[in-house]
Each structure stands twice: as structure tokens, then as C-alpha cells.
């Protein structure tokens, strides 16, 4: 059974600092790895999707890497802003169809 | 562009009552799913559907029923609510079950069973 872990559970950084968020998974036979953002009381917003054949994916200030052999993905957010404060979730898809296994999330606070 | 719409946003039920959580998407997505989010447990898959008329169980299906009569709608039914079903429920959709496509989530339904 796939298990996804995100450590730390919470993170606080000053504005302008780069953010590094970690995600580890136990079964390397994934279809894709997705990163989401969740604001308090809201739904999940997709940030990046990395296919199993890819090593990284970029969108603006966000960059996500994937290392299947070590069972790890990392989300980098450059030059953090207070608006980046949210919970970030990673999820692994075992097979086509987006049956996602989620990590517990990392709650990020960017202090002005 | 509505995306994935869930109703209601909040609901309080008494133990033993039944109700249906509604989910609709306007993106013509084939794949739809329901998750529940609990503190310390993360999001867990309840049921999913790869197209109209086809549904299957996820990780935590007990106490829930689903049906998919149209591409757009995927309601989740609680037959006899229990306090253990107190949770935030999210509906998600993605374009096709056979490709790498991102999942779109609704805003959630916060359910309390007393």
C-alpha cells in the first residue's frame, strides 16, 4: 500500500526566503506526482503535475522535482511572499485515473 | 467557468439520518472521485468513477453509496449517518482516466454528525 509522508508538518519563514517542501512515498511505481495548495476552509488547487517519466516541472516561481528511485519529490518556491502562506499537499497516483494517495501536508507561514 | 461545484457547503445531521452530497462539473471530465479529509489522516479516497455508469470503491467506502448516471454529476449518499462520518468531503474531477491530467477539486462540504 502506498504511503505518502510530508515533513515537516509546519514551516515558518521570513518573506523573500526560498521554500523547500518535501514529499516522500514508499512505492516507486507511481503514475504521476501532484502538488496542491489548500487555503483555510477552501478546496485544493493544483500547482504542478510531474509524470513518472519526468524529473521536474516548473511554473513561475514554483519548481517540483521527482526522484522515483529514492521515493522523493521536492517543491521549491522561490522568493516567498505572504500570499504563499497555505497548506501544501503532495499526492501520488498509482495508476492512470488519478486515484490519489495524499500526504498529510505542510502548513507554511510566510512572515512579512 | 464554474469547474467543480459541491453543495451544500455546510451540513449538520443527526445520527441515523440520510443525505446526499451533490457534486457537479462542467468540464466534461470523465473521471470523478470523492475524498474525505480528517485531521491527522489526510485526504482518503471514498469512491470514484471512470465514466457514466461506472463506479468503484476507494480506500474508505463503508457507509457511502455513489452513482454516476451522467458525465456531469457524481452524488455521494450517506445512508445512515454516524458521528465517525463527521469530516470535510471533497469532490474531484479530471479529464480522462487514461492520461496524466491534473485533478480539479470542489470547495468542500463540511459535515457534522451529532
CSV table of C-alpha atoms in Angstrom, one decimal:
chain,number,residue,atom,x,y,z
A,1,UNK,CA,0.0,0.0,0.0
A,2,UNK,CA,1.3,3.4,-1.0
A,3,UNK,CA,2.2,5.7,1.9
A,4,UNK,CA,3.0,9.4,1.4
A,5,UNK,CA,4.7,11.5,4.0
A,6,UNK,CA,5.4,15.2,4.3
A,7,UNK,CA,7.9,16.5,6.8
A,8,UNK,CA,7.8,19.0,8.4
A,9,UNK,CA,4.1,19.4,9.2
A,10,UNK,CA,4.6,23.1,9.6
A,11,UNK,CA,7.1,25.7,8.5
A,12,UNK,CA,7.6,29.4,9.1
A,13,UNK,CA,9.9,31.6,7.0
A,14,UNK,CA,10.5,35.3,6.5
A,15,UNK,CA,9.4,36.9,3.3
A,16,UNK,CA,11.8,36.6,0.5
A,17,UNK,CA,13.3,33.3,1.6
A,18,UNK,CA,13.1,30.3,-0.7
A,19,UNK,CA,10.8,27.5,0.4
A,20,UNK,CA,11.7,23.8,0.2
A,21,UNK,CA,8.9,21.4,0.8
A,22,UNK,CA,9.5,17.6,1.0
A,23,UNK,CA,7.4,14.7,0.0
A,24,UNK,CA,8.3,11.0,0.2
A,25,UNK,CA,6.5,7.9,-1.0
A,26,UNK,CA,7.0,4.2,-0.3
A,27,UNK,CA,6.0,2.7,-3.7
A,28,UNK,CA,8.1,4.0,-6.6
A,29,UNK,CA,5.7,2.6,-9.2
A,30,UNK,CA,3.8,5.8,-9.5
A,31,UNK,CA,1.9,7.2,-12.5
A,32,UNK,CA,2.4,10.8,-11.5
A,33,UNK,CA,3.0,13.0,-8.5
A,34,UNK,CA,0.9,16.1,-8.0
A,35,UNK,CA,1.3,19.1,-5.7
A,36,UNK,CA,-1.6,21.1,-4.4
A,37,UNK,CA,-2.2,24.2,-2.4
A,38,UNK,CA,-5.0,24.4,0.2
A,39,UNK,CA,-6.1,27.7,1.8
A,40,UNK,CA,-8.0,27.5,5.1
A,41,UNK,CA,-11.6,26.4,4.6
A,42,UNK,CA,-11.1,26.0,0.8
A,43,UNK,CA,-10.6,23.3,-1.7
A,44,UNK,CA,-7.4,22.1,-3.3
A,45,UNK,CA,-5.8,23.9,-6.2
A,46,UNK,CA,-3.5,22.0,-8.4
A,47,UNK,CA,0.0,23.6,-8.7
A,48,UNK,CA,2.1,21.1,-10.6
A,49,UNK,CA,1.9,17.6,-12.0
A,50,UNK,CA,5.0,15.6,-12.7
A,51,UNK,CA,4.6,12.5,-14.8
A,52,UNK,CA,6.6,9.4,-13.8
A,53,UNK,CA,8.9,9.8,-16.8
A,54,UNK,CA,9.8,13.4,-15.9
A,55,UNK,CA,12.4,14.7,-13.4
A,56,UNK,CA,11.0,18.1,-12.8
A,57,UNK,CA,8.2,20.6,-13.7
A,58,UNK,CA,8.2,24.4,-13.4
A,59,UNK,CA,5.6,27.0,-13.3
A,60,UNK,CA,6.6,30.6,-12.5
A,61,UNK,CA,8.3,30.7,-9.0
A,62,UNK,CA,7.4,27.0,-8.5
A,63,UNK,CA,9.6,24.1,-9.3
A,64,UNK,CA,8.9,20.5,-8.4
A,65,UNK,CA,11.4,17.6,-8.8
A,66,UNK,CA,10.8,13.9,-8.8
A,67,UNK,CA,13.2,11.1,-7.9
A,68,UNK,CA,11.3,7.8,-8.2
A,69,UNK,CA,14.3,5.7,-7.2
A,70,UNK,CA,14.6,7.4,-3.8
A,71,UNK,CA,10.8,7.9,-3.4
A,72,UNK,CA,11.1,11.6,-3.1
A,73,UNK,CA,9.6,14.8,-4.6
A,74,UNK,CA,10.5,18.4,-3.6
A,75,UNK,CA,8.6,21.6,-4.2
A,76,UNK,CA,10.7,24.7,-4.4
A,77,UNK,CA,9.0,28.1,-4.1
A,78,UNK,CA,11.4,31.0,-4.9
A,79,UNK,CA,11.3,34.3,-3.1
A,80,UNK,CA,8.4,33.5,-0.9
A,81,UNK,CA,5.6,36.1,-0.3
A,82,UNK,CA,3.0,36.3,2.5
A,83,UNK,CA,0.4,35.2,-0.1
A,84,UNK,CA,2.2,31.9,-0.3
A,85,UNK,CA,1.0,31.1,3.2
A,86,UNK,CA,-1.1,28.0,2.9
A,87,UNK,CA,-1.0,24.2,3.3
A,88,UNK,CA,0.8,22.4,0.6
A,89,UNK,CA,-0.1,18.8,-0.2
A,90,UNK,CA,1.5,16.2,-2.4
A,91,UNK,CA,-0.3,13.2,-3.8
A,92,UNK,CA,0.9,10.1,-5.7
A,93,UNK,CA,-1.2,8.4,-8.3
A,94,UNK,CA,-0.6,4.6,-8.5
A,95,UNK,CA,-2.2,4.2,-11.9
A,96,UNK,CA,-4.0,6.1,-14.6
A,97,UNK,CA,-7.2,7.5,-13.3
A,98,UNK,CA,-6.0,9.9,-10.6
A,99,UNK,CA,-6.6,7.6,-7.6
A,100,UNK,CA,-4.5,9.8,-5.4
A,101,UNK,CA,-2.8,8.9,-2.1
A,102,UNK,CA,-2.1,12.1,-0.2
A,103,UNK,CA,0.5,13.2,2.3
A,104,UNK,CA,-0.6,15.0,5.4
A,105,UNK,CA,0.5,18.3,4.1
A,106,UNK,CA,3.0,21.0,5.2
A,107,UNK,CA,1.4,24.2,6.6
A,108,UNK,CA,3.5,27.2,5.5
A,109,UNK,CA,3.6,30.7,7.1
A,110,UNK,CA,5.5,33.4,5.3
A,111,UNK,CA,6.1,36.3,7.7
A,112,UNK,CA,6.2,39.9,6.3
B,1,UNK,CA,-16.2,28.9,-15.6
B,2,UNK,CA,-17.7,27.0,-12.6
B,3,UNK,CA,-15.3,24.0,-12.5
B,4,UNK,CA,-16.4,21.5,-9.7
B,5,UNK,CA,-19.3,22.6,-7.7
B,6,UNK,CA,-20.3,21.0,-4.4
B,7,UNK,CA,-23.5,21.6,-2.4
B,8,UNK,CA,-24.2,22.1,0.4
B,9,UNK,CA,-21.1,23.8,1.9
B,10,UNK,CA,-22.1,23.0,5.5
B,11,UNK,CA,-24.5,20.4,6.9
B,12,UNK,CA,-25.4,19.2,10.4
B,13,UNK,CA,-27.1,15.8,10.6
B,14,UNK,CA,-28.4,13.7,13.4
B,15,UNK,CA,-27.1,10.1,13.8
B,16,UNK,CA,-29.1,7.8,11.6
B,17,UNK,CA,-30.3,10.4,9.1
B,18,UNK,CA,-29.5,10.1,5.4
B,19,UNK,CA,-28.4,12.7,3.0
B,20,UNK,CA,-26.8,13.3,-0.4
B,21,UNK,CA,-23.8,15.4,-1.1
B,22,UNK,CA,-24.0,16.9,-4.5
B,23,UNK,CA,-21.1,17.3,-7.0
B,24,UNK,CA,-21.3,18.6,-10.5
B,25,UNK,CA,-18.6,19.5,-13.0
B,26,UNK,CA,-18.9,21.5,-16.2
B,27,UNK,CA,-15.6,20.5,-17.9
B,28,UNK,CA,-16.8,17.2,-19.5
B,29,UNK,CA,-14.4,15.3,-17.3
B,30,UNK,CA,-14.7,11.5,-17.4
B,31,UNK,CA,-13.1,10.8,-14.1
B,32,UNK,CA,-14.7,11.9,-10.8
B,33,UNK,CA,-14.0,11.0,-7.2
B,34,UNK,CA,-14.9,11.7,-3.6
B,35,UNK,CA,-12.4,12.2,-0.7
B,36,UNK,CA,-12.8,12.9,2.9
B,37,UNK,CA,-10.3,15.0,4.9
B,38,UNK,CA,-9.8,14.4,8.6
B,39,UNK,CA,-7.2,15.9,10.9
B,40,UNK,CA,-4.2,13.7,11.2
B,41,UNK,CA,-5.5,11.3,8.4
B,42,UNK,CA,-5.1,13.5,5.4
B,43,UNK,CA,-7.4,13.0,2.4
B,44,UNK,CA,-8.7,9.5,1.7
B,45,UNK,CA,-10.5,8.2,-1.4
B,46,UNK,CA,-14.1,7.1,-0.8
B,47,UNK,CA,-15.4,6.2,-4.2
B,48,UNK,CA,-14.5,7.0,-7.8
B,49,UNK,CA,-16.0,6.8,-11.3
B,50,UNK,CA,-14.2,6.5,-14.6
B,51,UNK,CA,-17.3,7.4,-16.6
B,52,UNK,CA,-21.0,7.5,-16.7
B,53,UNK,CA,-22.4,4.2,-15.3
B,54,UNK,CA,-19.1,3.0,-13.8
B,55,UNK,CA,-18.2,3.4,-10.2
B,56,UNK,CA,-15.8,1.6,-7.8
B,57,UNK,CA,-14.7,1.7,-4.2
B,58,UNK,CA,-11.7,3.6,-2.9
B,59,UNK,CA,-9.9,3.2,0.5
B,60,UNK,CA,-12.8,4.0,2.8
B,61,UNK,CA,-16.1,3.2,1.1
B,62,UNK,CA,-18.1,1.8,4.0
B,63,UNK,CA,-21.3,3.8,4.8
B,64,UNK,CA,-21.3,5.6,1.5
B,65,UNK,CA,-23.0,5.0,-1.9
B,66,UNK,CA,-22.4,6.6,-5.2
B,67,UNK,CA,-23.9,6.5,-8.7
B,68,UNK,CA,-22.9,8.2,-12.0
B,69,UNK,CA,-25.9,8.5,-14.3
B,70,UNK,CA,-24.5,11.5,-16.2
B,71,UNK,CA,-21.0,12.7,-17.0
B,72,UNK,CA,-21.6,15.9,-15.1
B,73,UNK,CA,-22.9,14.6,-11.7
B,74,UNK,CA,-21.5,12.3,-9.1
B,75,UNK,CA,-23.6,12.4,-5.8
B,76,UNK,CA,-22.4,10.8,-2.6
B,77,UNK,CA,-25.1,9.3,-0.4
B,78,UNK,CA,-24.8,8.7,3.3
B,79,UNK,CA,-27.4,6.0,4.1
B,80,UNK,CA,-27.4,6.2,7.9
B,81,UNK,CA,-25.1,8.9,9.2
B,82,UNK,CA,-22.7,8.2,12.1
B,83,UNK,CA,-20.5,10.5,14.1
B,84,UNK,CA,-17.5,8.9,12.5
B,85,UNK,CA,-18.6,10.4,9.2
B,86,UNK,CA,-18.0,13.9,10.6
B,87,UNK,CA,-15.5,15.3,8.1
B,88,UNK,CA,-14.8,17.6,5.2
B,89,UNK,CA,-15.8,16.0,1.9
B,90,UNK,CA,-14.2,16.9,-1.4
B,91,UNK,CA,-15.3,16.0,-4.9
B,92,UNK,CA,-12.6,16.0,-7.6
B,93,UNK,CA,-12.6,15.5,-11.4
B,94,UNK,CA,-10.0,15.1,-14.1
B,95,UNK,CA,-10.3,15.0,-17.9
B,96,UNK,CA,-9.6,11.3,-18.6
B,97,UNK,CA,-8.7,8.3,-16.6
B,98,UNK,CA,-6.1,7.2,-19.1
B,99,UNK,CA,-3.7,10.2,-19.2
B,100,UNK,CA,-1.7,12.4,-16.9
B,101,UNK,CA,-4.1,15.1,-16.2
B,102,UNK,CA,-4.4,17.3,-13.1
B,103,UNK,CA,-7.2,16.9,-10.6
B,104,UNK,CA,-9.7,19.7,-10.0
B,105,UNK,CA,-11.3,19.9,-6.6
B,106,UNK,CA,-14.5,21.4,-5.4
B,107,UNK,CA,-14.7,23.8,-2.4
B,108,UNK,CA,-15.7,21.0,0.0
B,109,UNK,CA,-18.7,20.1,2.2
B,110,UNK,CA,-18.2,20.3,5.9
B,111,UNK,CA,-20.4,17.7,7.5
B,112,UNK,CA,-21.1,17.3,11.2
B,113,UNK,CA,-23.0,14.3,12.6
B,114,UNK,CA,-24.3,14.7,16.1
